[in-house]
Amino acid sequence: MDFHTYIQMGGYALHVWGSYALVLLVMGGFTIHAVVKHERLKNSTGAKQ
Amino acid sequence: MINLSYFANPARFERLAKTLMPVLATVATILLPLGLVDALLISPPDYQQGDAVRIMYIHVPSAWLSMATYAACGVAAIIAIVWKHTLAELFLRAALPFGAAATAMCLVTGMLWGKPMWGTWWVWDARLTSVLVLFFIYIATIALLDAFDRPEQGGQAAAWLTVIGLVNLPIIKYSVEWWNTLHQPSSLSSMKRMLNPAMAADMIRPLMLMTIGLTCLAAIIVTLRMKIEIMKRKRK
Amino acid sequence: MMPIFTRMLARLTRARGLHTLSVVFFALALTAFVFGIGGNTSDLANITPGLVWAVLLLSSLLGLPLLLETDWADSTLDDFILSPIPLPALMALKMLAHIAATALPAAIAATLCVFAMAPDAFSPQLGIGLLLGGISFSAIGMLGAALTLGSSRAATLQAVIVMPLAVPPLIFGAGAAGAPLLGVSPVMPLSMLAAFTVSAATLAPFAAAAIVRMKVTTP
């Protein structure tokens, strides 16, 4: 199976890739937001003390 | 006095988080790439649904996360009400928005799956409707968190609504199930067939990998969000 | 107890005309739906039972901002907590006053509307169902009003809180109301609605009392 056929997902490309992209966006977004904010707050409270 | 008991518990939580976080992070970084490769490449397309079945490997974990988060919030809410435990309120602040996001994820992936399978984005069927109501309850509870001048008031109000929602959830499920049999029993049976097939091992495997991996990632997210809430509270 | 109830009721009706307002609101909202759908009588007759139920839910939201907020503002709620009468009993009276001021007139208006717009769906059970629904919505509304006490966005939040919780009585009630049109017996949905209403109306005063106490005592 070549790359092009694979991407098409048997005609369901939009649905399959769309839902994986959505989950990636939501879970990734939450993770990055939490990590970044956590680091920032940790550093600023560390500097304050 | 109040301060002493308050800071004692977050300290215990921080210790727990310190030991748990590396474990969760390791499991998630191993399982999620494996699960993704398995779900998108290795596992075979379904003989009926074709490649659209791959949506299941993220749709089912989303549904699980949505309900598990609400159950955890329910426990935390009871603790927040009975013992006025600040940490439990902070858990609600950390977990409720994530739970709402997981519910939205479950709904949208379900719609993306439903369109090619049923020919429609949405059916007013028992499962879909009760998840939609769960989403609305999540939104209402989150809205309560920051609706007051004092955050403690918001935390307590949100805890109460979480418990009320907990009571309401089975009722919603059964009321819509009954409602459904009056109007369109066909979609329920097709839904049941779809969700409870005699699943092959090479479909269960990616499903398990994704579910455990995403659950670990969810636990990391909620723990970090809780640590953020604790730091914000300490500053005040 | 009776004088307290009369005073509570007077606070909602005589001072604010809530009973008239809820009937007027019910009629206006229903008319808005009819204009939105178009005046085709046969189409309307089929959806009238469900429509009336949805509008009943909407009109139950109308009085919620007045339910506890004034008592909170003039510290009547503090007196309630200190009063020898148990707080849940006072909350139950409050709920009954709200039912008498809003749910009862709206349920009567709703029954009359079904009688006029969809005579086939009209039956004595319909009126009973609508009244039970009004009581359910008031009980849930009581919780919404208690939860949002002291918030500057109380009215908006009440709608967001009450509507998802009101889904079960709405489904059972609309199912019972539409049953005659489908030729089905309304007994099953009606008894489910009655069961929900009894539990909601029994539990809501206790929950509302606990929430109000929390609101007044939380620093």
XYZ file of C-alpha atoms in Angstrom:
504
model
C 0.000 0.000 0.000
C 1.514 3.320 -1.019
C 1.455 6.498 1.014
C -1.285 8.133 -1.020
C -3.734 5.255 -0.557
C -2.925 5.177 3.142
C -3.680 8.853 3.613
C -7.087 8.397 2.010
C -8.129 5.949 4.760
C -10.470 4.098 2.432
C -12.406 7.298 1.758
C -12.783 8.288 5.402
C -9.676 10.530 5.439
C -11.451 13.665 6.643
C -13.228 11.879 9.472
C -10.306 9.762 10.697
C -7.600 12.423 10.441
C -9.996 15.094 11.626
C -10.805 13.268 14.850
C -7.164 12.397 15.533
C -6.194 16.026 14.906
C -8.886 17.177 17.310
C -7.739 14.849 20.090
C -4.123 15.852 19.490
C -5.108 19.520 19.649
C -7.148 19.202 22.851
C -4.827 16.884 24.787
C -1.704 18.634 23.485
C -3.177 22.044 24.185
C -4.039 21.134 27.770
C -0.615 19.548 28.320
C 1.364 22.479 26.916
C -0.785 25.025 28.738
C -0.378 23.178 32.050
C 3.371 22.628 31.678
C 4.091 26.211 30.601
C 1.944 27.791 33.296
C 3.298 25.443 35.944
C 6.907 26.286 35.034
C 6.186 30.011 34.977
C 4.449 30.010 38.344
C 7.078 27.759 39.912
C 9.903 30.043 38.771
C 8.174 33.249 39.833
C 7.254 31.895 43.296
C 10.812 30.572 43.620
C 12.194 34.034 42.800
C 9.862 35.655 45.302
C 10.848 33.503 48.247
C -4.735 27.477 62.654
C -6.643 27.260 59.375
C -3.494 28.040 57.441
C -1.555 25.281 59.159
C -3.999 22.525 58.283
C -4.377 23.935 54.784
C -0.698 23.918 53.963
C -0.161 20.500 55.515
C -2.370 18.761 53.002
C -1.056 20.364 49.808
C 2.412 19.355 51.011
C 1.264 15.759 51.180
C -0.267 16.124 47.738
C 2.973 17.564 46.326
C 4.891 14.565 47.687
C 2.421 12.168 46.092
C 2.580 14.079 42.820
C 6.376 13.978 42.886
C 6.441 10.174 43.038
C 3.512 9.633 40.641
C 4.425 12.092 37.893
C 7.539 10.287 36.553
C 5.643 6.983 36.454
C 2.683 8.534 34.608
C 4.975 10.390 32.213
C 6.955 7.248 31.409
C 3.864 5.124 30.789
C 2.279 7.848 28.640
C 5.394 8.447 26.516
C 5.742 4.729 25.849
C 2.087 3.802 25.322
C 0.797 6.800 23.350
C 3.189 6.537 20.355
C 2.738 2.763 20.322
C -1.036 3.173 20.541
C -1.123 5.773 17.760
C 0.965 3.617 15.412
C -1.164 0.601 16.242
C -4.452 2.486 15.855
C -3.541 4.202 12.582
C -1.275 1.634 10.894
C -1.039 -1.874 12.325
C -4.632 -2.646 13.326
C -6.721 -3.897 10.384
C -9.654 -1.976 8.898
C -13.035 -3.334 9.981
C -14.758 -5.591 7.444
C -17.918 -3.463 7.705
C -16.704 -0.002 8.657
C -13.390 0.032 6.840
C -10.832 2.522 8.110
C -13.501 4.584 9.874
C -13.227 2.115 12.751
C -9.934 3.792 13.664
C -11.967 6.663 15.122
C -13.068 4.241 17.836
C -9.536 4.145 19.271
C -9.862 7.779 20.341
C -13.623 8.076 20.652
C -13.959 5.380 23.333
C -11.034 6.713 25.457
C -12.597 10.207 25.247
C -15.898 8.855 26.531
C -14.084 7.017 29.318
C -12.124 10.141 30.303
C -15.275 12.233 30.269
C -17.121 9.923 32.644
C -14.137 8.979 34.830
C -13.355 12.674 35.328
C -16.934 13.345 36.370
C -16.868 10.409 38.795
C -13.612 11.690 40.306
C -15.112 15.186 40.567
C -18.143 13.670 42.292
C -15.917 12.110 44.972
C -13.949 15.354 45.339
C -17.183 17.346 45.583
C -18.489 15.206 48.428
C -15.171 15.667 50.264
C -15.334 19.419 49.587
C -18.858 19.649 51.008
C -18.498 17.362 54.024
C -15.006 18.292 55.194
C -14.659 21.714 53.499
C -11.360 20.375 52.207
C -9.648 23.104 50.133
C -7.654 20.553 48.168
C -10.889 18.923 46.980
C -12.144 22.314 45.735
C -8.883 22.858 43.908
C -9.277 19.417 42.329
C -12.654 20.539 40.956
C -11.028 23.664 39.513
C -8.315 21.544 37.925
C -10.418 18.659 36.647
C -13.797 20.107 35.582
C -12.498 22.065 32.552
C -10.528 19.047 31.425
C -13.604 16.849 31.837
C -15.650 19.256 29.730
C -12.950 19.164 27.036
C -12.942 15.344 27.099
C -16.734 15.343 26.758
C -16.530 17.732 23.803
C -13.851 15.479 22.287
C -16.136 12.476 22.761
C -19.074 14.272 21.127
C -17.139 15.603 18.124
C -15.245 12.377 17.388
C -18.574 10.585 17.721
C -20.120 12.940 15.162
C -17.174 12.466 12.821
C -17.649 8.715 13.174
C -21.432 8.871 12.883
C -21.507 10.770 9.592
C -19.929 8.041 7.432
C -21.506 5.193 9.445
C -25.090 6.325 9.987
C -25.180 8.981 7.281
C -25.868 11.706 9.819
C -23.806 13.782 12.229
C -26.261 13.513 15.062
C -28.976 11.171 16.286
C -31.174 11.952 19.292
C -30.390 8.615 20.742
C -30.021 7.670 24.411
C -26.239 7.627 24.561
C -25.634 10.786 22.555
C -28.265 12.760 24.382
C -27.072 11.793 27.857
C -23.472 12.683 26.956
C -24.705 16.033 25.623
C -26.486 16.696 28.915
C -23.316 15.689 30.777
C -21.477 18.317 28.721
C -24.042 20.964 29.693
C -23.723 20.018 33.372
C -19.944 20.346 33.095
C -20.356 23.825 31.568
C -22.798 24.943 34.268
C -20.459 23.730 37.030
C -17.449 25.472 35.495
C -19.498 28.661 35.161
C -20.253 28.512 38.899
C -16.561 28.234 39.861
C -15.745 31.831 39.015
C -19.145 33.452 39.450
C -18.456 34.880 42.900
C -16.211 37.475 44.438
C -14.717 34.891 46.777
C -13.295 31.745 45.166
C -14.334 29.623 48.194
C -17.985 30.409 47.436
C -17.532 29.312 43.830
C -15.768 26.109 44.872
C -18.530 25.164 47.303
C -21.334 26.008 44.855
C -19.627 24.001 42.104
C -19.194 21.075 44.507
C -22.929 21.098 45.242
C -23.850 21.206 41.581
C -21.423 18.353 40.848
C -23.171 16.204 43.457
C -26.624 17.154 42.132
C -25.428 16.270 38.631
C -24.170 12.940 39.958
C -27.690 12.136 41.162
C -29.165 13.322 37.912
C -26.894 11.386 35.558
C -28.455 7.918 35.908
C -31.902 9.523 35.701
C -30.934 11.270 32.476
C -29.587 8.031 31.088
C -32.744 6.080 31.870
C -35.181 8.818 30.910
C -33.631 9.193 27.476
C -33.415 5.451 27.079
C -37.100 5.196 27.707
C -37.762 8.204 25.491
C -35.746 6.629 22.727
C -37.765 3.427 22.615
C -40.835 5.509 21.833
C -39.328 7.303 18.882
C -36.481 5.476 17.216
C -35.366 2.161 18.585
C -33.459 1.337 15.404
C -30.536 3.656 16.002
C -30.070 2.325 19.507
C -29.773 -1.231 18.328
C -27.311 -0.224 15.609
C -25.397 1.781 18.196
C -25.283 -1.216 20.489
C -24.119 -3.467 17.700
C -21.483 -0.918 16.872
C -20.171 -0.489 20.401
C -20.335 -4.102 21.502
C -19.080 -6.140 18.598
C -17.337 -9.399 19.246
C -14.127 -7.446 19.087
C -11.002 -8.973 17.635
C -7.799 -8.966 19.638
C -6.023 -6.695 17.146
C -8.732 -4.101 17.808
C -8.748 -4.466 21.581
C -4.974 -3.988 21.679
C -4.831 -0.452 20.178
C -7.938 0.473 22.158
C -6.268 -0.538 25.423
C -2.979 1.181 24.516
C -4.776 4.432 23.687
C -7.058 4.269 26.721
C -4.276 3.672 29.242
C -1.940 6.155 27.525
C -4.546 8.916 27.366
C -5.621 8.246 30.958
C -2.014 8.701 32.129
C -1.744 11.921 30.117
C -5.038 13.098 31.629
C -3.722 12.360 35.125
C -0.581 14.378 34.343
C -2.674 17.285 33.056
C -4.983 17.318 36.080
C -2.075 16.998 38.547
C -0.222 19.900 36.926
C -3.386 22.002 36.868
C -3.882 21.246 40.532
C -0.334 22.294 41.381
C -1.003 25.520 39.457
C -4.174 26.120 41.501
C -2.275 25.484 44.758
C 0.441 27.965 43.767
C -2.167 30.553 42.781
C -3.940 30.087 46.124
C -0.690 30.352 48.099
C 0.164 33.668 46.505
C -2.999 35.333 47.689
C -46.373 28.477 59.302
C -49.357 29.790 57.351
C -48.630 33.504 57.929
C -45.019 32.954 56.831
C -46.255 31.292 53.658
C -48.725 34.099 52.957
C -45.977 36.656 53.449
C -43.641 34.774 51.120
C -46.348 34.498 48.484
C -47.260 38.177 48.800
C -43.618 39.065 48.328
C -43.636 37.318 44.955
C -47.128 38.216 43.710
C -48.440 41.433 45.231
C -45.092 43.203 45.265
C -43.880 41.931 41.888
C -46.872 40.585 39.994
C -44.967 37.410 39.262
C -48.156 35.377 38.649
C -49.297 37.715 35.863
C -45.805 37.987 34.442
C -45.345 34.248 34.176
C -48.607 33.822 32.270
C -47.745 36.733 29.974
C -44.260 35.356 29.413
C -45.672 31.915 28.686
C -48.034 33.336 26.057
C -45.332 35.497 24.478
C -42.784 32.673 24.265
C -45.321 30.273 22.795
C -46.367 32.893 20.245
C -42.721 33.424 19.318
C -42.409 29.715 18.581
C -45.588 29.749 16.518
C -44.286 32.686 14.455
C -40.967 30.897 14.041
C -42.573 27.674 12.859
C -45.386 29.245 10.841
C -49.087 29.075 11.478
C -49.885 25.789 9.706
C -52.490 24.337 12.068
C -51.921 20.646 11.367
C -48.134 20.923 11.784
C -48.619 22.880 14.980
C -51.096 20.433 16.481
C -48.507 17.637 16.344
C -45.779 19.543 18.110
C -47.924 21.580 20.500
C -47.621 19.177 23.480
C -43.823 19.172 23.308
C -43.690 22.887 22.563
C -45.859 23.745 25.544
C -43.590 21.692 27.793
C -40.445 23.430 26.566
C -42.054 26.846 27.029
C -43.183 25.843 30.521
C -39.539 25.137 31.356
C -38.470 28.512 29.933
C -41.128 30.399 31.865
C -40.085 28.648 35.078
C -36.696 30.381 34.768
C -38.329 33.797 34.834
C -39.019 34.096 38.545
C -35.784 32.531 39.796
C -33.784 35.762 40.201
C -36.489 36.972 42.620
C -36.816 33.730 44.534
C -34.075 34.146 47.142
C -32.058 37.167 46.079
C -34.185 39.779 47.900
C -34.168 37.680 51.079
C -30.408 37.469 50.761
C -30.027 41.215 50.170
C -32.181 42.316 53.147
C -30.709 39.503 55.336
C -34.048 37.709 55.746
C -32.030 34.553 55.081
C -29.954 35.198 58.207
C -33.217 35.447 60.168
C -34.322 32.167 58.560
C -31.190 30.431 59.820
C -31.670 31.799 63.334
C -35.406 31.075 63.327
C -36.763 28.204 65.497
C -38.454 26.752 62.416
C -36.015 24.385 60.645
C -34.441 25.881 57.531
C -35.579 23.051 55.186
C -39.188 23.700 56.241
C -38.793 27.392 55.422
C -37.231 26.472 52.080
C -40.165 24.128 51.394
C -42.571 27.014 52.098
C -40.507 29.209 49.816
C -40.750 26.581 47.096
C -44.516 26.260 47.569
C -44.879 30.042 47.310
C -42.877 29.964 44.091
C -45.024 27.125 42.724
C -48.198 29.043 43.576
C -46.870 32.246 42.048
C -45.344 30.894 38.815
C -45.761 27.152 38.130
C -49.490 26.977 38.818
C -50.544 29.909 36.582
C -48.158 28.810 33.834
C -49.421 25.207 33.972
C -53.027 26.415 33.696
C -52.100 28.646 30.759
C -50.277 25.725 29.132
C -53.269 23.415 29.514
C -55.559 26.021 27.960
C -53.129 26.510 25.070
C -53.120 22.784 24.291
C -56.912 22.787 24.497
C -57.064 25.587 21.936
C -54.216 24.577 19.615
C -54.287 20.775 19.727
C -57.636 19.521 21.036
C -56.652 15.927 20.186
C -53.838 16.043 22.714
C -56.023 17.506 25.439
C -56.944 15.305 28.372
C -57.243 15.662 32.154
C -53.883 13.880 32.515
C -52.281 16.634 30.470
C -53.111 19.251 33.076
C -51.898 17.000 35.885
C -48.662 16.352 33.997
C -48.044 20.045 33.372
C -48.638 20.864 37.031
C -46.254 18.093 38.117
C -43.716 19.462 35.623
C -44.133 22.972 36.995
C -43.480 21.640 40.506
C -40.379 19.776 39.276
C -39.052 22.856 37.522
C -39.657 24.954 40.645
C -37.823 22.403 42.806
C -34.840 22.396 40.432
C -35.111 26.170 40.135
C -34.873 26.421 43.907
C -31.475 24.704 43.685
C -30.396 27.029 40.873
C -31.464 30.089 42.870
C -29.656 28.840 45.999
C -26.459 27.983 44.121
C -26.209 31.379 42.440
C -26.960 33.467 45.545
C -24.563 36.380 45.728
C -23.340 36.129 42.154
C -23.502 39.129 39.861
C -24.443 36.818 36.948
C -27.128 34.933 38.860
C -29.894 35.076 36.230
C -27.728 33.767 33.382
C -26.220 31.051 35.553
C -29.638 29.912 36.767
C -30.726 29.172 33.194
C -27.503 27.259 32.499
C -27.847 25.231 35.715
C -31.572 24.500 35.627
C -32.044 23.475 32.003
C -29.797 20.378 31.927
C -31.144 19.223 35.295
C -34.693 19.635 34.001
C -34.160 17.207 31.127
C -35.735 14.143 32.848
C -39.085 15.772 33.766
C -39.128 17.427 30.344
C -38.702 14.115 28.542
C -41.226 12.242 30.704
C -43.709 15.107 30.643
C -43.526 15.771 26.917
C -43.770 12.028 26.348
C -46.953 11.844 28.415
C -48.385 14.943 26.739
C -47.715 13.599 23.247
C -48.933 10.074 24.023
C -52.575 10.605 22.923
C -51.390 11.801 19.504
C -49.375 8.608 19.053
C -52.159 6.445 20.457
C -49.967 5.308 23.363
C -50.905 5.153 27.020
C -49.503 8.088 29.015
C -49.509 6.110 32.289
C -45.871 5.025 32.208
C -44.288 8.435 31.483
C -46.774 10.138 33.773
C -45.896 7.887 36.720
C -42.172 8.384 36.027
C -42.815 12.141 36.022
C -44.727 11.848 39.284
C -41.900 9.834 40.844
C -39.330 12.421 39.734
C -41.496 15.284 40.980
C -42.051 13.728 44.403
C -38.343 13.012 44.920
C -37.245 16.404 43.566
C -39.778 18.340 45.661
C -38.823 16.369 48.783
C -35.064 16.632 48.375
C -34.813 20.169 46.976
C -35.742 21.996 50.224
C -33.062 20.060 52.147
C -30.420 20.670 49.481
C -31.432 24.328 49.146
C -31.282 24.735 52.928
C -27.785 23.252 53.048
C -26.627 25.456 50.171
C -28.145 28.602 51.702
C -26.469 27.794 55.029
C -23.171 27.320 53.201
C -23.656 30.654 51.402
C -24.402 32.552 54.581
C -21.603 30.974 56.632
C -18.770 30.611 54.071
C -16.286 33.405 54.790
